[in-house]
PDB file of C-alpha atoms in Angstrom:
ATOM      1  CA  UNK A 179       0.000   0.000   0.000  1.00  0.00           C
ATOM      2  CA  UNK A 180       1.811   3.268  -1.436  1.00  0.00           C
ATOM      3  CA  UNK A 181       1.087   6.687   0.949  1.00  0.00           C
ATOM      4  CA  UNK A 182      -1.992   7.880  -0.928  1.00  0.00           C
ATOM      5  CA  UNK A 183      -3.399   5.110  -0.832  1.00  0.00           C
ATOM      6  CA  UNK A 184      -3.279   5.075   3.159  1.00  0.00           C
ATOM      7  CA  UNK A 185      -4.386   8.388   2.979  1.00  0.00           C
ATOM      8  CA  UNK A 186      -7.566   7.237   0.913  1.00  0.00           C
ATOM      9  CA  UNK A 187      -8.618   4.480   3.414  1.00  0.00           C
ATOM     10  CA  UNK A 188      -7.838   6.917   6.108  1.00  0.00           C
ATOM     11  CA  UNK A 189     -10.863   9.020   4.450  1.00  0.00           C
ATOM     12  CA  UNK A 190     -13.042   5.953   4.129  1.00  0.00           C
ATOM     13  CA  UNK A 191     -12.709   5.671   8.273  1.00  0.00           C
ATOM     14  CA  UNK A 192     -12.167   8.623   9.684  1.00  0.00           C
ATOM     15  CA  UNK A 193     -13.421  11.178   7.025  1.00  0.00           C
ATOM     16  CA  UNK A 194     -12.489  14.987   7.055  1.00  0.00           C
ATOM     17  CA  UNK A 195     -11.001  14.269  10.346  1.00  0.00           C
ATOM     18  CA  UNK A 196      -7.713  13.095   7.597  1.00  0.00           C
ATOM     19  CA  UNK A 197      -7.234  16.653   7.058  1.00  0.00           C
ATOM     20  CA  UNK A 198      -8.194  18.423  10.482  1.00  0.00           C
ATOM     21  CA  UNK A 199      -5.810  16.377  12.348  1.00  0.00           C
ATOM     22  CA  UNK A 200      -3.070  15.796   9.188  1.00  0.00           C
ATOM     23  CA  UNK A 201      -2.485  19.357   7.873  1.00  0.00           C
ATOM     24  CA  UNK A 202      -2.321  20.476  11.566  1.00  0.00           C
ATOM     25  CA  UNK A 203       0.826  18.336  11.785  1.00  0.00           C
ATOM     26  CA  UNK A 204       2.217  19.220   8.569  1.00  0.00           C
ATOM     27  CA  UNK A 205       2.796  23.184  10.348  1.00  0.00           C
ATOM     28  CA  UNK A 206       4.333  21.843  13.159  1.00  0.00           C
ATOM     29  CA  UNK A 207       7.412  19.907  11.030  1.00  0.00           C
ATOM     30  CA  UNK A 208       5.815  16.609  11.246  1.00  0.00           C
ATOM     31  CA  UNK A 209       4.934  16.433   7.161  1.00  0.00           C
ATOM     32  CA  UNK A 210       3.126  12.779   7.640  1.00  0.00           C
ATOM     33  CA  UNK A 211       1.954  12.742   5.158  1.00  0.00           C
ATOM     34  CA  UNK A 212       3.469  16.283   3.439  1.00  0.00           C
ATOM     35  CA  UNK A 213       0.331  19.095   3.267  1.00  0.00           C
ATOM     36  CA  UNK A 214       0.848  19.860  -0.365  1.00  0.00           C
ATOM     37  CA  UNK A 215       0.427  16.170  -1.600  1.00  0.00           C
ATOM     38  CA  UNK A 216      -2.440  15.709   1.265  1.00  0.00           C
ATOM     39  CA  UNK A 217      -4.128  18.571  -0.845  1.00  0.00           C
ATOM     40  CA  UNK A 218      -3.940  17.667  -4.071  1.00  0.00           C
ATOM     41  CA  UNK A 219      -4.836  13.836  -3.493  1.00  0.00           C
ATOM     42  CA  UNK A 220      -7.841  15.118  -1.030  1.00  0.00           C
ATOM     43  CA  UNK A 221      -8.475  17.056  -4.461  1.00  0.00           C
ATOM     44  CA  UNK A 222      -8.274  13.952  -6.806  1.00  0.00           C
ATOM     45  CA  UNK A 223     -10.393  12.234  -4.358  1.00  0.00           C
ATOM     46  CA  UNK A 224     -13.053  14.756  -5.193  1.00  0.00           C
ATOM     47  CA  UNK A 225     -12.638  14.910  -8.839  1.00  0.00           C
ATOM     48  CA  UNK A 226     -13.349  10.765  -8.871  1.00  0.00           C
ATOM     49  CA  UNK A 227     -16.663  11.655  -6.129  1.00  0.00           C
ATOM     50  CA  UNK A 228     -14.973   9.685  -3.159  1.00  0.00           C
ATOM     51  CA  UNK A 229     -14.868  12.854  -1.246  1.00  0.00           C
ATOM     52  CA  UNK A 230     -17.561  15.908  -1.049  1.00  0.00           C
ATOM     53  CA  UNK A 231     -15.578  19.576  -2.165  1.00  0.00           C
ATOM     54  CA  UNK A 232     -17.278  21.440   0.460  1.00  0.00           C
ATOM     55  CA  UNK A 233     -16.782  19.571   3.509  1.00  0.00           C
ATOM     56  CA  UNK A 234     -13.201  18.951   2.072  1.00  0.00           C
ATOM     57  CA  UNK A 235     -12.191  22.392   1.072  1.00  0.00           C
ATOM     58  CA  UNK A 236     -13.774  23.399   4.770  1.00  0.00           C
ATOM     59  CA  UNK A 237     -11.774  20.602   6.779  1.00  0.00           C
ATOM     60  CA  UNK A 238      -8.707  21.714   4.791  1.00  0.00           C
ATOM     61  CA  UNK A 239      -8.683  25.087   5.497  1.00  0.00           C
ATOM     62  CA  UNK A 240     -10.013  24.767   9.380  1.00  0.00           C
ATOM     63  CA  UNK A 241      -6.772  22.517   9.585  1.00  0.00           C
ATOM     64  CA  UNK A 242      -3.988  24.603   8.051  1.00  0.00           C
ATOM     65  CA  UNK A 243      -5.148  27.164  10.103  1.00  0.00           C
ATOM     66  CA  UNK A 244      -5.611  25.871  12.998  1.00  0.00           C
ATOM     67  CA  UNK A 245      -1.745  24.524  12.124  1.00  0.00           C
ATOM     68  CA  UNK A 246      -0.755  28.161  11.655  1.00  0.00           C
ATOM     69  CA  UNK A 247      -2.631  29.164  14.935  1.00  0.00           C
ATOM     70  CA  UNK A 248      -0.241  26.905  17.509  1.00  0.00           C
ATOM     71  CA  UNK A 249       2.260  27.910  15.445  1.00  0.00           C
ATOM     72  CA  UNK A 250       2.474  31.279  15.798  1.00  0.00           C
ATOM     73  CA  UNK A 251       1.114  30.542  19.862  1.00  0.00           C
ATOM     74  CA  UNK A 252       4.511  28.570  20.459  1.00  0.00           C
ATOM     75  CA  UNK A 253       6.632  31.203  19.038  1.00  0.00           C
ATOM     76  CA  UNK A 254       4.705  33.707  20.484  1.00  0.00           C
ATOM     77  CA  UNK A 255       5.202  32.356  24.087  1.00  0.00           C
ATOM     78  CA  UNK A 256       8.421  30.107  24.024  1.00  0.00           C
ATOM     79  CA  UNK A 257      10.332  31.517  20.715  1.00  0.00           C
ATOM     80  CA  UNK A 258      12.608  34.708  22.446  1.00  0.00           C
ATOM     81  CA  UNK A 259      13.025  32.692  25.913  1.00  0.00           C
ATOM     82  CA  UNK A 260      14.401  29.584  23.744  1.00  0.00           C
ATOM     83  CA  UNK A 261      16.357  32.162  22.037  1.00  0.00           C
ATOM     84  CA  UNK A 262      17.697  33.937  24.318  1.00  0.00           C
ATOM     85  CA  UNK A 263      18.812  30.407  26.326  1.00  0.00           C
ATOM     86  CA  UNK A 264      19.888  28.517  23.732  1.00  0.00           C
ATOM     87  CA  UNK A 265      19.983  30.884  20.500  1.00  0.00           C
ATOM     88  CA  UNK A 266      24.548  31.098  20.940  1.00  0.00           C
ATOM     89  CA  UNK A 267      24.461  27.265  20.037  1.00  0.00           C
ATOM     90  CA  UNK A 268      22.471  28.115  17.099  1.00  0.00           C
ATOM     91  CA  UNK A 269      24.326  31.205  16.257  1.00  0.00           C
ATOM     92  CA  UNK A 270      21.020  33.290  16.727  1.00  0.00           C
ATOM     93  CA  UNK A 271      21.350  36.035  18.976  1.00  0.00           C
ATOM     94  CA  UNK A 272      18.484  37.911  19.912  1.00  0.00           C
ATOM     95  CA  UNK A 273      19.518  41.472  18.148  1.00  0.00           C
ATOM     96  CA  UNK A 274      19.513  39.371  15.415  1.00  0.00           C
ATOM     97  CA  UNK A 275      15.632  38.602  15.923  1.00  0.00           C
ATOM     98  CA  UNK A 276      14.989  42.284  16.250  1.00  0.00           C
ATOM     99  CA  UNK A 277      17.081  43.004  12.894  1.00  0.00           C
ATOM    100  CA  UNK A 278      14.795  40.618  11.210  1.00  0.00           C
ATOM    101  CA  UNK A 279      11.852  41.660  13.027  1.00  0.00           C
ATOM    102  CA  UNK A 280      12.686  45.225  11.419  1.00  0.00           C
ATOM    103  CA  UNK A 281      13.232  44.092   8.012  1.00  0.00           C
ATOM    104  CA  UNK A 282       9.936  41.853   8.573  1.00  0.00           C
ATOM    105  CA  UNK A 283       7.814  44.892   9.391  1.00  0.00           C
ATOM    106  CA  UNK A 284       9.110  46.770   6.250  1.00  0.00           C
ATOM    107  CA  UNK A 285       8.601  44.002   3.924  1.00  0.00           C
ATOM    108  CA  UNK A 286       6.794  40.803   5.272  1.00  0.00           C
ATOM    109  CA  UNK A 287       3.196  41.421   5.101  1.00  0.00           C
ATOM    110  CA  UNK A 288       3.084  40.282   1.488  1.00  0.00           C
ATOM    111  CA  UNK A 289       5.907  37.278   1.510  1.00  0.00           C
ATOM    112  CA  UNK A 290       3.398  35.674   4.367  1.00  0.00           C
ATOM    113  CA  UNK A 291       1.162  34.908   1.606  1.00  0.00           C
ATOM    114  CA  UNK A 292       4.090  33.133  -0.866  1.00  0.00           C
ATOM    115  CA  UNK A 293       5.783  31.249   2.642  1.00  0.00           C
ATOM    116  CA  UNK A 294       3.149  28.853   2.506  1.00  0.00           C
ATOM    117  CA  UNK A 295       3.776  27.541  -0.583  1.00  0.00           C
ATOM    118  CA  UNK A 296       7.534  26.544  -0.023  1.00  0.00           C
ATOM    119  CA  UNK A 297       7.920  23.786   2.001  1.00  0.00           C
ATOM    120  CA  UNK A 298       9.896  23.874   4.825  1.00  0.00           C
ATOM    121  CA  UNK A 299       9.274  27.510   5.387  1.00  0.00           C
ATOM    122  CA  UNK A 300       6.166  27.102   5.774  1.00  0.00           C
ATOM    123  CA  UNK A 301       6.749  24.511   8.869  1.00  0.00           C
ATOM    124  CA  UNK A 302       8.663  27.586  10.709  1.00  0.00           C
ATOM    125  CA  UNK A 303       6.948  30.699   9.410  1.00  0.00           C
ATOM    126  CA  UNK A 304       4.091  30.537  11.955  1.00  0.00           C
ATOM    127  CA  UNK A 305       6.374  29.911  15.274  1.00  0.00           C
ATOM    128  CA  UNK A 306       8.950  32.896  13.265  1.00  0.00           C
ATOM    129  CA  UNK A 307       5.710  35.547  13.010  1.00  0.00           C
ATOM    130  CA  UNK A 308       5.003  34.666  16.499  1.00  0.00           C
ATOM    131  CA  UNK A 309       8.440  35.277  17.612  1.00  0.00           C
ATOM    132  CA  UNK A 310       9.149  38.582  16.517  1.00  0.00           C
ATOM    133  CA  UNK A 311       5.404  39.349  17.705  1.00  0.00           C
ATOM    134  CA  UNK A 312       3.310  39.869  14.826  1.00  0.00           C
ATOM    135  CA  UNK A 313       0.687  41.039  15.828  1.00  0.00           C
ATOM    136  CA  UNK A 314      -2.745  38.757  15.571  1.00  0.00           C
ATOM    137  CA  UNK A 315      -4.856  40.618  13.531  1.00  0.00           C
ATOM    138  CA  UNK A 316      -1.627  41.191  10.920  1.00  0.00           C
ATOM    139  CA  UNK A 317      -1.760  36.924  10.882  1.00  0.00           C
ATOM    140  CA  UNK A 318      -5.577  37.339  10.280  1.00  0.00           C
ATOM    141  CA  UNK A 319      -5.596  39.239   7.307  1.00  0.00           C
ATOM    142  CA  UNK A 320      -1.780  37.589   5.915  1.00  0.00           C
ATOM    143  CA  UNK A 321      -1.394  34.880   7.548  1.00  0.00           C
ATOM    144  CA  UNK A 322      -4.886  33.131   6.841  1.00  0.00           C
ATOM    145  CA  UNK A 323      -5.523  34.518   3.369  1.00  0.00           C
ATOM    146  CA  UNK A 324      -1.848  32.833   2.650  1.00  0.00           C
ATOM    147  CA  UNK A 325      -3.666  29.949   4.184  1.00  0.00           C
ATOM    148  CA  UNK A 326      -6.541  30.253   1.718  1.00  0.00           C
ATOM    149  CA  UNK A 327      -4.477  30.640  -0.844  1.00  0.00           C
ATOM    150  CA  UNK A 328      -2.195  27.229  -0.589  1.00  0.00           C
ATOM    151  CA  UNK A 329      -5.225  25.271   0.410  1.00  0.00           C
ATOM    152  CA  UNK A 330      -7.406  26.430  -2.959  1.00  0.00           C
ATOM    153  CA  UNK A 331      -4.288  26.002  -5.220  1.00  0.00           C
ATOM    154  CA  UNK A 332      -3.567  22.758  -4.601  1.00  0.00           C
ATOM    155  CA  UNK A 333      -6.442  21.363  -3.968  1.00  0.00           C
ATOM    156  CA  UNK A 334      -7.552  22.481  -7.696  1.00  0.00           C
ATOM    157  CA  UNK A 335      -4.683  20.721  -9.374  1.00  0.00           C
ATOM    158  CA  UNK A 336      -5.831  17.420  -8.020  1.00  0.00           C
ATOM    159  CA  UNK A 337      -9.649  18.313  -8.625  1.00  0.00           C
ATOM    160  CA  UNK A 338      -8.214  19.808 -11.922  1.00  0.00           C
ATOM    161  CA  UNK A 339      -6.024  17.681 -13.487  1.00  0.00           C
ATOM    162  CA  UNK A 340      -7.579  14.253 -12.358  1.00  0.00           C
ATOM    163  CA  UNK A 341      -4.868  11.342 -13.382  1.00  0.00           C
ATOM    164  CA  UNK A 342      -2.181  13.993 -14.130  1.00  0.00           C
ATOM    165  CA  UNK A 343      -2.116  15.311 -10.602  1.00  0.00           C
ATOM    166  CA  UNK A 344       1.001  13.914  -9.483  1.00  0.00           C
ATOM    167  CA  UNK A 345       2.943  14.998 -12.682  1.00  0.00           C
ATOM    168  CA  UNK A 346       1.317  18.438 -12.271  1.00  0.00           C
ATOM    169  CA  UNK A 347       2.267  18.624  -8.580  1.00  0.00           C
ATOM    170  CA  UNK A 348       5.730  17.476  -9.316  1.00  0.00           C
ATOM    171  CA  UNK A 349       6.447  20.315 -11.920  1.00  0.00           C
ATOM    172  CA  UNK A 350       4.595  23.043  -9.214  1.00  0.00           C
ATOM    173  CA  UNK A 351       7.129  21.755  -6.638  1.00  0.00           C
ATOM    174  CA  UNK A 352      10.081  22.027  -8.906  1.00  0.00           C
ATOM    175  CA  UNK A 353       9.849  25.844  -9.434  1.00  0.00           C
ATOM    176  CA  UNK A 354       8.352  26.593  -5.887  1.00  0.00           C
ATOM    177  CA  UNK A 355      12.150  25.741  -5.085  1.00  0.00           C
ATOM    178  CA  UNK A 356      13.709  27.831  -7.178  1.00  0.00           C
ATOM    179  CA  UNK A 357      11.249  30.861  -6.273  1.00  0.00           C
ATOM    180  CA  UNK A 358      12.426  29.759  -2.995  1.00  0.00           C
ATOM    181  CA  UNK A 359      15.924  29.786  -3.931  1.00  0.00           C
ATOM    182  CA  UNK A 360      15.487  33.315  -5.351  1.00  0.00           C
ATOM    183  CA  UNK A 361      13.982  34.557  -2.680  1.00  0.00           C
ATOM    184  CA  UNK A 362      16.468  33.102  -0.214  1.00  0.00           C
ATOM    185  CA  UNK A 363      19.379  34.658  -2.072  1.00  0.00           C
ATOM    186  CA  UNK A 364      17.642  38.015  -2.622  1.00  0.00           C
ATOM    187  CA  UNK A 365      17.078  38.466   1.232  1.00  0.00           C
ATOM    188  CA  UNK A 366      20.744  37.786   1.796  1.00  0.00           C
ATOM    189  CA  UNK A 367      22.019  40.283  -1.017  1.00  0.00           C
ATOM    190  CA  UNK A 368      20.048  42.819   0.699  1.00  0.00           C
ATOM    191  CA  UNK A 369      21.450  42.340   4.359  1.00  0.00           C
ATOM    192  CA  UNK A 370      24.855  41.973   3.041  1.00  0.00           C
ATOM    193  CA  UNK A 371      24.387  45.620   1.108  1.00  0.00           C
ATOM    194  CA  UNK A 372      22.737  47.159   3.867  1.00  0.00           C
ATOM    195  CA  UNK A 373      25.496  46.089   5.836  1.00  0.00           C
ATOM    196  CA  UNK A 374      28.414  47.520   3.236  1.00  0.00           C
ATOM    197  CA  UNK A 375      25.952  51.104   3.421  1.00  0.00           C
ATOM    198  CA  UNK A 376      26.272  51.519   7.316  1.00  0.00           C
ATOM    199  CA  UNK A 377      30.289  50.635   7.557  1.00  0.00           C
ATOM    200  CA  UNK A 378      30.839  53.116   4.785  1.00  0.00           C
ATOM    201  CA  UNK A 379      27.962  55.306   6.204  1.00  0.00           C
ATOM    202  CA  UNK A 380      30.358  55.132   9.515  1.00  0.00           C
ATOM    203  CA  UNK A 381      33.515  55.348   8.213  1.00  0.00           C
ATOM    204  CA  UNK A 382      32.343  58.400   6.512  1.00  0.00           C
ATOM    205  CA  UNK A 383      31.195  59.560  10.041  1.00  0.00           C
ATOM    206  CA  UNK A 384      34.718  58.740  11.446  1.00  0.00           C
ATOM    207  CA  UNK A 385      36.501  60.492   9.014  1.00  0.00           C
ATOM    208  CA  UNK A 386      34.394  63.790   9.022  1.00  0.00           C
ATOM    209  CA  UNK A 387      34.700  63.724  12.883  1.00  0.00           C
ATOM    210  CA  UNK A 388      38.197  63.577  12.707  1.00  0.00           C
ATOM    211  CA  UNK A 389      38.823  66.697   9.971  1.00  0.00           C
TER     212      UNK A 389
END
């Protein structure tokens, strides 16, 4: 028995509870099995009739956000104490938090929609939000329309695509990565420059001050 198929006769059982329970897990790094595939099979399920859209689409969403939700409650309440504790033998300080908490409030709003799409930041994105204190109503509006947003998309290409799901999934995961990748290299361009700006910015200081 391959994993959707398990995931299949876990619907005949337990029914939308597969996806309240499941996706859940998937935002707290246990990916068993991984949200994106849960979708778009729990979508394929509903293009052959074994599964109702409605109650699907509903138990989907209810669980990625309720996922998101102890996510960003863990970070909220445990993420700067675990920092501050045991951030030196991660190499995470906590004026490094507040840095990123800074560049976060200037431009994060809008990449909390796109994080849930890339797997593996989407596992840490609701326990990072909550660390750097997002505040709630800032997750409301981002945070669950992002939610939205990854449940409808790939619950279409299963419901969509029918038999071609998995190719069609496959090809959507290939360039999510290299968005990823992108974005990932973007970010760090962008701290190393504004980084190069204030040393000059200070030597400049140093040497006026000393004229």
């Amino acid at each position: 028995m391959n994993l959707f198929e398990l995931v299949e006769q876990l619907f005949e059982q337990y029914g939308y509870l597969v996806l309240l329970i499941g996706l859940p897990l998937d935002f707290i790094a246990l990916p068993i099995p991984p949200g994106n595939s849960t979708l778009t099979y729990t979508g394929f399920l509903t293009y052959k009739g074994i599964v109702e859209m409605v109650p699907a689409f509903g138990s989907a969403f209810i669980g990625a956000a309720i996922g998101l939700t102890i996510t960003y409650i863990l970070g909220y309440k445990l993420g700067m104490p675990l920092i501050e504790r045991y951030g030196k033998w991660l190499f995470i300080k906590p004026s490094l938090v507040e840095k990123t908490q800074v560049y976060y409030n200037k431009y994060g709003n809008k990449l909390l929609i796109i994080c849930f799409f890339i797997p593996g930041v989407r596992q840490f994105i609701g326990c990072f939000i909550g660390m750097i204190r997002v505040p709630y109503r800032t997750v409301w509006i981002y945070g669950y329309t992002g939610v939205a947003a990854w449940v409808i998309s790939f619950f279409s290409i299963g419901y969509i695509f029918g038999e071609q799901w998995q190719y069609i999934l496959n090809v959507v995961e290939h360039y999510l990565k290299v968005i990823f990748i992108c974005l990932a290299c973007s970010f760090l361009i962008l701290l190393v420059w504004n980084r190069v700006k204030r040393e000059k910015a200070k030597k400049l200081s140093n040497a006026t001050r000393n004229e």
